[in-house]
Amino acid sequence: MSKIHAVVTGIHGYVPEYVLTNHELSTMVDTTDEWIMQRVGIKERRILKGEGLGSSFLGAEAVRGLLEKTGTSPDEISLLICTTVTPDMAFPATANIISDMVGIKNAFSFDMNAACSGFLYALRTASMYVESGDFKKVIVVGADKMSSIVDYTDRTTCPLFGDGAGAVLLEPTTEEYGVLDHIFQVDGSGRKFLHMKAGGSVKPASHETVDAREHFIYQEGQAVFKFAVSNMADTAAAIMEKNNLNPEDVAYLVPHQANLRIIDATGRRMGIPSEKVLINIEKYGNTTTATIPLCIWDFEKRLKKGDNIILAAFGGGFTWGSVWLKWFYDSK
Ligand code: UT7
């Protein structure tokens, strides 16, 4: 029997309406549009406003749009995986809440957390369910309301992040398309450079942790940058080498959107020209787990059946990795 592959048969994204510009940020902290554009490449980011709305709201909007766009009934979905570092609550899983919000009832669902690499880890995990032959329609949704853990008095982190979600539908095929290979790595010792100090089981929330502003992202930017720039570039080059893909065989690189300088270095290391590197960091900033699906969604119309796409990410953990995705449909 031929091997089953998991192909992406639809993609949809959602970003909230509110646009937080560099100009507005410069009225909140000591920063400038020039600094943010030169060092990071972000012009604006989206922020989810509104009482009681969390990552599930973002994720549900993306999944609803995906179901509608692909003509899929919620009853046909057998598994939904949500990746997030900003779950609605510690439990239940945000995946369970999204399933309820969109009417998915004949499925099981769970969350994965691999920070900025979360979407790639979940895409591979979901594709293995599809490859088993037992799952016909599976959704992976990456959703992060980063504004819920950003300290808007800290100029070193507040320009970087935004809110958003992206979702894909995976289905089986015996043709040579879809999620064809991956390389994933982790180095948990990197957690000291990028984490949230309180609110977990090590340091539950207390008056002291709130007063010490420990429920926000803590990042040592330069240290993270050094690891990110080498590891993301290496993993993207490594998956090409492993699969004998030359730069001309690669249609697009879709990199995690954390810093334009990291993205440029990754493209250079792969030997591919800048027009093959898909970038939307200027519009949304770093939406953590949502950057890669949001970027594919933004450029979906360019994609053609058979395009070799390299996805590459680096993030908290540290986690990093790359995926070789052969695109399955001509997008209109
Ligand atoms: O997605 C998860 C993984 N995360 C990443 O990949 C992020 C990796 N790190 C980075 O992208 C960069 O390190 C940052 C964008 C976070 C920072 O850029 P940098 O070029 O590494 O800047 P820096 O931290 O070395 O700071 C340079 C200067 C400092 O001033 P002094 O000490 O040279 O006087 C900072 O205080 O820039 C200052 N600075 C700012 N100035 C204006 C830091 N933040 C700002 C700001 N506006 N927002």
Tab-separated table of C-alpha atoms and ligand atoms in Angstrom:
chain	number	residue	atom	x	y	z
A	1	MET	CA	0.000	0.000	0.000
A	2	SER	CA	1.308	3.492	-0.832
A	3	LYS	CA	2.380	5.724	2.001
A	4	ILE	CA	-0.161	8.275	3.189
A	5	HIS	CA	0.993	11.898	3.434
A	6	ALA	CA	-0.804	14.774	5.151
A	7	VAL	CA	-1.497	17.686	2.817
A	8	VAL	CA	-2.636	21.200	3.646
A	9	THR	CA	-5.979	21.630	1.858
A	10	GLY	CA	-6.829	25.054	3.289
A	11	ILE	CA	-5.405	27.882	5.364
A	12	HIS	CA	-6.991	30.841	7.090
A	13	GLY	CA	-5.808	33.570	9.410
A	14	TYR	CA	-7.265	36.126	11.756
A	15	VAL	CA	-5.830	39.311	13.209
A	16	PRO	CA	-7.790	41.693	15.433
A	17	GLU	CA	-8.742	45.131	14.134
A	18	TYR	CA	-6.818	47.392	16.492
A	19	VAL	CA	-3.509	48.554	14.963
A	20	LEU	CA	-0.811	49.521	17.452
A	21	THR	CA	1.668	51.620	15.473
A	22	ASN	CA	5.286	52.416	16.265
A	23	HIS	CA	4.160	55.999	16.645
A	24	GLU	CA	1.651	55.093	19.382
A	25	LEU	CA	4.293	52.939	21.108
A	26	SER	CA	6.648	55.918	21.134
A	27	THR	CA	4.085	57.750	23.269
A	28	MET	CA	4.075	54.852	25.773
A	29	VAL	CA	7.832	54.060	26.103
A	30	ASP	CA	11.127	55.678	25.094
A	31	THR	CA	11.390	54.340	21.539
A	32	THR	CA	11.168	55.463	17.930
A	33	ASP	CA	9.825	54.153	14.630
A	34	GLU	CA	13.372	54.374	13.287
A	35	TRP	CA	14.847	52.144	16.027
A	36	ILE	CA	12.123	49.507	15.692
A	37	MET	CA	12.303	49.445	11.878
A	38	GLN	CA	16.112	49.270	11.806
A	39	ARG	CA	16.619	46.694	14.557
A	40	VAL	CA	13.521	44.532	14.105
A	41	GLY	CA	11.554	45.487	10.970
A	42	ILE	CA	8.121	45.960	12.553
A	43	LYS	CA	5.894	48.893	11.576
A	44	GLU	CA	2.706	47.908	13.405
A	45	ARG	CA	1.053	45.030	15.216
A	46	ARG	CA	-2.558	44.032	15.974
A	47	ILE	CA	-3.996	44.016	19.477
A	48	LEU	CA	-7.121	42.189	20.662
A	49	LYS	CA	-9.261	44.596	22.671
A	50	GLY	CA	-12.417	43.676	24.532
A	51	GLU	CA	-13.353	42.235	27.899
A	52	GLY	CA	-13.154	38.455	28.244
A	53	LEU	CA	-11.550	37.764	24.867
A	54	GLY	CA	-8.516	35.480	24.895
A	55	SER	CA	-6.518	33.343	22.481
A	56	SER	CA	-9.567	31.121	21.926
A	57	PHE	CA	-11.362	34.075	20.315
A	58	LEU	CA	-8.488	34.548	17.845
A	59	GLY	CA	-8.224	30.813	17.191
A	60	ALA	CA	-11.973	30.334	16.758
A	61	GLU	CA	-12.123	33.163	14.209
A	62	ALA	CA	-9.334	31.507	12.189
A	63	VAL	CA	-10.946	28.045	12.410
A	64	ARG	CA	-14.425	29.340	11.534
A	65	GLY	CA	-13.011	31.040	8.442
A	66	LEU	CA	-11.104	27.872	7.522
A	67	LEU	CA	-14.219	25.675	7.784
A	68	GLU	CA	-16.234	28.111	5.690
A	69	LYS	CA	-13.522	28.556	3.061
A	70	THR	CA	-12.962	24.812	2.618
A	71	GLY	CA	-16.666	23.915	2.776
A	72	THR	CA	-16.033	21.688	5.775
A	73	SER	CA	-18.636	20.893	8.406
A	74	PRO	CA	-17.414	20.935	12.035
A	75	ASP	CA	-18.746	17.353	12.300
A	76	GLU	CA	-16.133	16.131	9.811
A	77	ILE	CA	-13.187	17.168	11.993
A	78	SER	CA	-11.714	14.321	14.045
A	79	LEU	CA	-8.817	16.138	15.758
A	80	LEU	CA	-7.958	19.756	16.545
A	81	ILE	CA	-4.566	20.744	17.949
A	82	CYS	CA	-4.055	24.272	19.252
A	83	THR	CA	-0.600	25.692	19.872
A	84	THR	CA	-0.279	28.665	22.181
A	85	VAL	CA	1.819	30.203	24.956
A	86	THR	CA	-1.134	32.320	26.020
A	87	PRO	CA	-3.889	29.782	26.764
A	88	ASP	CA	-7.233	31.196	27.909
A	89	MET	CA	-6.549	29.580	31.280
A	90	ALA	CA	-4.192	26.947	32.720
A	91	PHE	CA	-6.896	24.370	32.006
A	92	PRO	CA	-8.944	23.276	30.167
A	93	ALA	CA	-6.985	23.397	26.939
A	94	THR	CA	-7.686	26.318	24.612
A	95	ALA	CA	-8.175	23.663	21.899
A	96	ASN	CA	-11.193	22.357	23.837
A	97	ILE	CA	-12.636	25.878	24.070
A	98	ILE	CA	-12.090	26.581	20.361
A	99	SER	CA	-13.761	23.264	19.454
A	100	ASP	CA	-16.777	24.250	21.524
A	101	MET	CA	-16.904	27.755	20.031
A	102	VAL	CA	-16.933	26.497	16.434
A	103	GLY	CA	-19.192	23.471	17.010
A	104	ILE	CA	-16.620	20.664	16.670
A	105	LYS	CA	-18.136	17.771	18.598
A	106	ASN	CA	-16.930	14.496	16.974
A	107	ALA	CA	-13.271	15.093	17.724
A	108	PHE	CA	-10.660	15.155	20.428
A	109	SER	CA	-8.525	18.235	20.938
A	110	PHE	CA	-5.520	19.273	22.955
A	111	ASP	CA	-2.948	22.059	23.304
A	112	MET	CA	0.756	21.991	22.504
A	113	ASN	CA	3.272	24.557	23.680
A	114	ALA	CA	6.568	24.947	21.884
A	115	ALA	CA	6.453	28.765	21.825
A	116	CYS	CA	7.442	30.150	18.403
A	117	SER	CA	8.124	26.643	17.062
A	118	GLY	CA	4.691	25.480	18.215
A	119	PHE	CA	3.019	25.585	14.829
A	120	LEU	CA	5.720	23.439	13.236
A	121	TYR	CA	5.706	20.886	16.054
A	122	ALA	CA	1.889	20.682	15.894
A	123	LEU	CA	1.839	20.468	12.095
A	124	ARG	CA	4.133	17.436	12.239
A	125	THR	CA	2.231	15.861	15.131
A	126	ALA	CA	-1.091	16.306	13.345
A	127	SER	CA	0.335	14.963	10.102
A	128	MET	CA	1.332	11.745	11.881
A	129	TYR	CA	-2.307	11.218	12.900
A	130	VAL	CA	-3.312	11.703	9.256
A	131	GLU	CA	-0.555	9.346	8.056
A	132	SER	CA	-1.968	6.639	10.346
A	133	GLY	CA	-4.936	6.430	7.985
A	134	ASP	CA	-7.454	6.835	10.827
A	135	PHE	CA	-7.904	10.619	10.574
A	136	LYS	CA	-9.418	12.243	7.479
A	137	LYS	CA	-9.730	15.908	8.493
A	138	VAL	CA	-7.497	17.436	11.149
A	139	ILE	CA	-7.051	21.094	12.129
A	140	VAL	CA	-3.937	22.750	13.523
A	141	VAL	CA	-4.485	26.240	14.878
A	142	GLY	CA	-1.831	28.545	16.301
A	143	ALA	CA	-3.275	31.368	18.400
A	144	ASP	CA	-1.531	33.843	20.668
A	145	LYS	CA	-2.805	36.907	22.458
A	146	MET	CA	0.714	38.145	23.185
A	147	SER	CA	-0.634	41.478	24.431
A	148	SER	CA	-1.857	39.597	27.535
A	149	ILE	CA	1.761	38.907	28.623
A	150	VAL	CA	3.586	41.952	27.217
A	151	ASP	CA	4.758	44.622	29.637
A	152	TYR	CA	3.885	47.906	27.934
A	153	THR	CA	6.342	49.731	30.204
A	154	ASP	CA	9.302	47.658	28.917
A	155	ARG	CA	10.672	49.103	25.686
A	156	THR	CA	12.910	46.090	25.081
A	157	THR	CA	9.961	43.731	24.560
A	158	CYS	CA	6.760	45.708	23.928
A	159	PRO	CA	7.515	46.671	20.307
A	160	LEU	CA	8.131	43.061	19.324
A	161	PHE	CA	4.851	41.218	19.782
A	162	GLY	CA	1.323	41.213	18.384
A	163	ASP	CA	-1.871	39.135	18.528
A	164	GLY	CA	-3.101	36.759	15.843
A	165	ALA	CA	-4.061	33.246	14.808
A	166	GLY	CA	-3.688	30.962	11.814
A	167	ALA	CA	-5.221	27.573	11.059
A	168	VAL	CA	-4.697	24.820	8.494
A	169	LEU	CA	-6.783	21.841	7.433
A	170	LEU	CA	-4.850	18.604	6.897
A	171	GLU	CA	-6.136	15.682	4.839
A	172	PRO	CA	-4.598	12.437	3.549
A	173	THR	CA	-3.233	11.728	0.077
A	174	THR	CA	-1.105	8.951	-1.396
A	175	GLU	CA	0.528	11.428	-3.769
A	176	GLU	CA	3.966	12.878	-2.963
A	177	TYR	CA	2.720	16.162	-1.462
A	178	GLY	CA	2.278	17.668	1.982
A	179	VAL	CA	4.413	17.455	5.090
A	180	LEU	CA	7.340	15.464	3.686
A	181	ASP	CA	10.092	15.919	6.270
A	182	HIS	CA	11.053	17.754	9.434
A	183	ILE	CA	14.045	18.479	11.672
A	184	PHE	CA	13.204	19.519	15.223
A	185	GLN	CA	15.471	20.344	18.140
A	186	VAL	CA	15.229	21.543	21.707
A	187	ASP	CA	17.630	22.970	24.290
A	188	GLY	CA	15.761	23.551	27.534
A	189	SER	CA	18.757	25.308	29.096
A	190	GLY	CA	17.827	28.286	26.884
A	191	ARG	CA	14.795	28.920	29.100
A	192	LYS	CA	16.833	31.295	31.273
A	193	PHE	CA	16.934	33.808	28.411
A	194	LEU	CA	13.233	33.754	27.529
A	195	HIS	CA	10.409	32.899	29.894
A	196	MET	CA	7.626	34.175	32.133
A	197	LYS	CA	8.745	34.149	35.752
A	198	ALA	CA	5.464	33.637	37.612
A	199	GLY	CA	2.023	32.161	37.187
A	200	GLY	CA	3.121	28.543	36.782
A	201	SER	CA	3.490	25.799	39.389
A	202	VAL	CA	7.010	26.903	40.373
A	203	LYS	CA	5.854	30.373	41.333
A	204	PRO	CA	2.069	30.670	41.485
A	205	ALA	CA	0.533	34.114	41.210
A	206	SER	CA	0.659	36.208	44.390
A	207	HIS	CA	0.547	39.883	45.323
A	208	GLU	CA	4.353	39.820	45.289
A	209	THR	CA	4.614	38.385	41.770
A	210	VAL	CA	2.147	40.953	40.460
A	211	ASP	CA	3.982	43.807	42.194
A	212	ALA	CA	7.291	42.556	40.751
A	213	ARG	CA	5.762	42.487	37.218
A	214	GLU	CA	6.594	38.798	36.862
A	215	HIS	CA	3.580	37.865	34.727
A	216	PHE	CA	5.130	39.327	31.602
A	217	ILE	CA	7.614	38.096	28.988
A	218	TYR	CA	11.204	38.163	30.240
A	219	GLN	CA	13.708	38.169	27.370
A	220	GLU	CA	17.456	38.724	27.144
A	221	GLY	CA	17.234	39.891	23.556
A	222	GLN	CA	20.869	39.731	22.498
A	223	ALA	CA	21.376	36.213	23.848
A	224	VAL	CA	18.203	34.976	22.149
A	225	PHE	CA	19.232	36.711	18.933
A	226	LYS	CA	22.580	34.863	18.826
A	227	PHE	CA	20.953	31.447	19.223
A	228	ALA	CA	18.081	32.296	16.875
A	229	VAL	CA	20.178	33.607	14.028
A	230	SER	CA	22.457	30.568	13.861
A	231	ASN	CA	19.964	27.818	14.674
A	232	MET	CA	17.131	28.972	12.415
A	233	ALA	CA	19.515	29.368	9.483
A	234	ASP	CA	21.211	26.021	10.181
A	235	THR	CA	17.951	24.079	10.465
A	236	ALA	CA	16.589	25.562	7.230
A	237	ALA	CA	19.819	24.719	5.385
A	238	ALA	CA	19.930	21.252	6.973
A	239	ILE	CA	16.495	20.197	5.737
A	240	MET	CA	17.459	21.220	2.192
A	241	GLU	CA	20.679	19.234	2.392
A	242	LYS	CA	18.958	16.184	3.903
A	243	ASN	CA	16.465	16.100	1.018
A	244	ASN	CA	18.876	17.114	-1.772
A	245	LEU	CA	16.983	20.339	-2.390
A	246	ASN	CA	18.990	23.042	-4.170
A	247	PRO	CA	18.127	26.733	-3.828
A	248	GLU	CA	16.411	26.602	-7.252
A	249	ASP	CA	14.218	23.684	-6.067
A	250	VAL	CA	12.832	25.809	-3.215
A	251	ALA	CA	9.856	27.998	-4.160
A	252	TYR	CA	9.578	29.807	-0.821
A	253	LEU	CA	11.005	30.072	2.666
A	254	VAL	CA	8.366	30.862	5.284
A	255	PRO	CA	10.357	31.871	8.372
A	256	HIS	CA	9.154	32.645	11.884
A	257	GLN	CA	8.728	36.425	11.965
A	258	ALA	CA	10.650	37.648	15.034
A	259	ASN	CA	13.292	39.901	13.529
A	260	LEU	CA	13.995	40.881	9.921
A	261	ARG	CA	17.725	40.435	10.499
A	262	ILE	CA	17.211	36.786	11.562
A	263	ILE	CA	14.976	36.212	8.525
A	264	ASP	CA	17.537	37.720	6.128
A	265	ALA	CA	20.344	35.612	7.604
A	266	THR	CA	18.256	32.451	7.152
A	267	GLY	CA	17.556	33.218	3.481
A	268	ARG	CA	21.254	33.929	2.872
A	269	ARG	CA	22.353	30.699	4.564
A	270	MET	CA	19.940	28.747	2.320
A	271	GLY	CA	21.316	30.531	-0.729
A	272	ILE	CA	17.889	31.666	-1.890
A	273	PRO	CA	17.109	35.143	-3.267
A	274	SER	CA	15.082	37.580	-1.170
A	275	GLU	CA	12.020	37.357	-3.449
A	276	LYS	CA	11.588	33.741	-2.319
A	277	VAL	CA	11.497	34.724	1.358
A	278	LEU	CA	7.942	35.439	2.522
A	279	ILE	CA	7.841	38.290	5.037
A	280	ASN	CA	4.959	40.087	6.756
A	281	ILE	CA	6.659	41.047	10.040
A	282	GLU	CA	6.098	44.754	9.320
A	283	LYS	CA	2.302	44.334	9.603
A	284	TYR	CA	1.831	41.949	12.533
A	285	GLY	CA	5.122	41.750	14.491
A	286	ASN	CA	5.896	38.528	16.301
A	287	THR	CA	2.625	36.667	16.904
A	288	THR	CA	4.636	33.724	18.321
A	289	THR	CA	2.927	30.496	17.230
A	290	ALA	CA	0.813	32.260	14.593
A	291	THR	CA	3.569	33.858	12.475
A	292	ILE	CA	4.050	30.972	10.033
A	293	PRO	CA	0.372	30.207	9.239
A	294	LEU	CA	-0.401	33.945	9.043
A	295	CYS	CA	2.457	34.406	6.595
A	296	ILE	CA	1.375	31.480	4.371
A	297	TRP	CA	-2.193	32.853	4.479
A	298	ASP	CA	-1.025	36.336	3.449
A	299	PHE	CA	0.855	34.933	0.443
A	300	GLU	CA	-1.513	32.042	-0.332
A	301	LYS	CA	-2.461	33.389	-3.772
A	302	ARG	CA	1.157	33.050	-4.948
A	303	LEU	CA	1.407	29.359	-4.105
A	304	LYS	CA	1.187	26.707	-6.806
A	305	LYS	CA	0.683	22.961	-6.615
A	306	GLY	CA	4.068	21.284	-6.238
A	307	ASP	CA	5.881	24.291	-4.725
A	308	ASN	CA	8.563	23.194	-2.266
A	309	ILE	CA	8.161	25.354	0.816
A	310	ILE	CA	10.597	25.390	3.723
A	311	LEU	CA	9.136	26.452	7.062
A	312	ALA	CA	11.649	27.438	9.757
A	313	ALA	CA	11.213	28.600	13.339
A	314	PHE	CA	13.145	29.400	16.502
A	315	GLY	CA	11.704	30.311	19.868
A	316	GLY	CA	11.273	29.934	23.605
A	317	GLY	CA	12.503	26.714	25.127
A	318	PHE	CA	14.742	26.981	23.191
A	319	THR	CA	12.890	25.143	20.457
A	320	TRP	CA	13.683	25.253	16.772
A	321	GLY	CA	13.185	23.350	13.572
A	322	SER	CA	12.240	23.191	9.927
A	323	VAL	CA	9.587	21.461	7.838
A	324	TRP	CA	9.574	20.595	4.128
A	325	LEU	CA	6.049	21.153	2.865
A	326	LYS	CA	5.090	20.403	-0.735
A	327	TRP	CA	2.087	22.589	-1.528
A	328	PHE	CA	-0.990	20.652	-2.706
A	329	TYR	CA	-3.210	23.112	-4.555
A	330	ASP	CA	-3.174	26.070	-6.927
A	331	SER	CA	-4.403	28.924	-4.798
A	332	LYS	CA	-6.805	31.418	-6.315
B	1	UT7	O1	10.364	34.802	18.817
B	1	UT7	C1	11.037	34.401	19.958
B	1	UT7	C2	12.495	34.524	19.819
B	1	UT7	N1	12.893	35.891	19.981
B	1	UT7	C3	13.716	36.465	19.124
B	1	UT7	O2	14.113	35.870	18.144
B	1	UT7	C4	14.220	37.845	19.453
B	1	UT7	C5	15.720	37.898	19.323
B	1	UT7	N2	16.281	39.184	19.705
B	1	UT7	C6	16.117	40.302	18.943
B	1	UT7	O3	15.406	40.273	17.953
B	1	UT7	C7	16.885	41.549	19.314
B	1	UT7	O4	17.863	41.215	20.273
B	1	UT7	C8	15.977	42.678	19.879
B	1	UT7	C9	15.112	43.234	18.784
B	1	UT7	C10	15.145	42.169	21.029
B	1	UT7	C11	16.882	43.834	20.381
B	1	UT7	O5	17.723	44.279	19.323
B	1	UT7	P1	19.290	44.431	19.580
B	1	UT7	O6	19.886	44.928	18.327
B	1	UT7	O7	19.796	43.113	20.102
B	1	UT7	O8	19.340	45.553	20.648
B	1	UT7	P2	20.032	45.518	22.100
B	1	UT7	O9	19.230	44.723	23.046
B	1	UT7	O10	21.482	45.184	21.927
B	1	UT7	O11	19.933	47.050	22.500
B	1	UT7	C12	20.674	48.056	21.793
B	1	UT7	C13	20.342	49.414	22.390
B	1	UT7	C14	20.413	49.447	23.900
B	1	UT7	O12	20.892	50.716	24.292
B	1	UT7	P3	22.419	50.928	24.695
B	1	UT7	O13	22.680	49.990	25.844
B	1	UT7	O14	23.224	50.567	23.482
B	1	UT7	O15	22.473	52.379	25.053
B	1	UT7	C15	18.967	49.320	24.328
B	1	UT7	O16	18.725	49.889	25.587
B	1	UT7	O17	18.986	49.749	22.051
B	1	UT7	C16	18.265	50.080	23.247
B	1	UT7	N3	16.893	49.697	23.066
B	1	UT7	C17	15.987	50.510	22.484
B	1	UT7	N4	16.069	51.763	21.986
B	1	UT7	C18	14.959	52.291	21.455
B	1	UT7	C19	16.287	48.522	23.404
B	1	UT7	N5	14.995	48.565	23.060
B	1	UT7	C20	14.776	49.786	22.481
B	1	UT7	C21	13.647	50.414	21.913
B	1	UT7	N6	13.792	51.649	21.410
B	1	UT7	N7	12.458	49.785	21.847
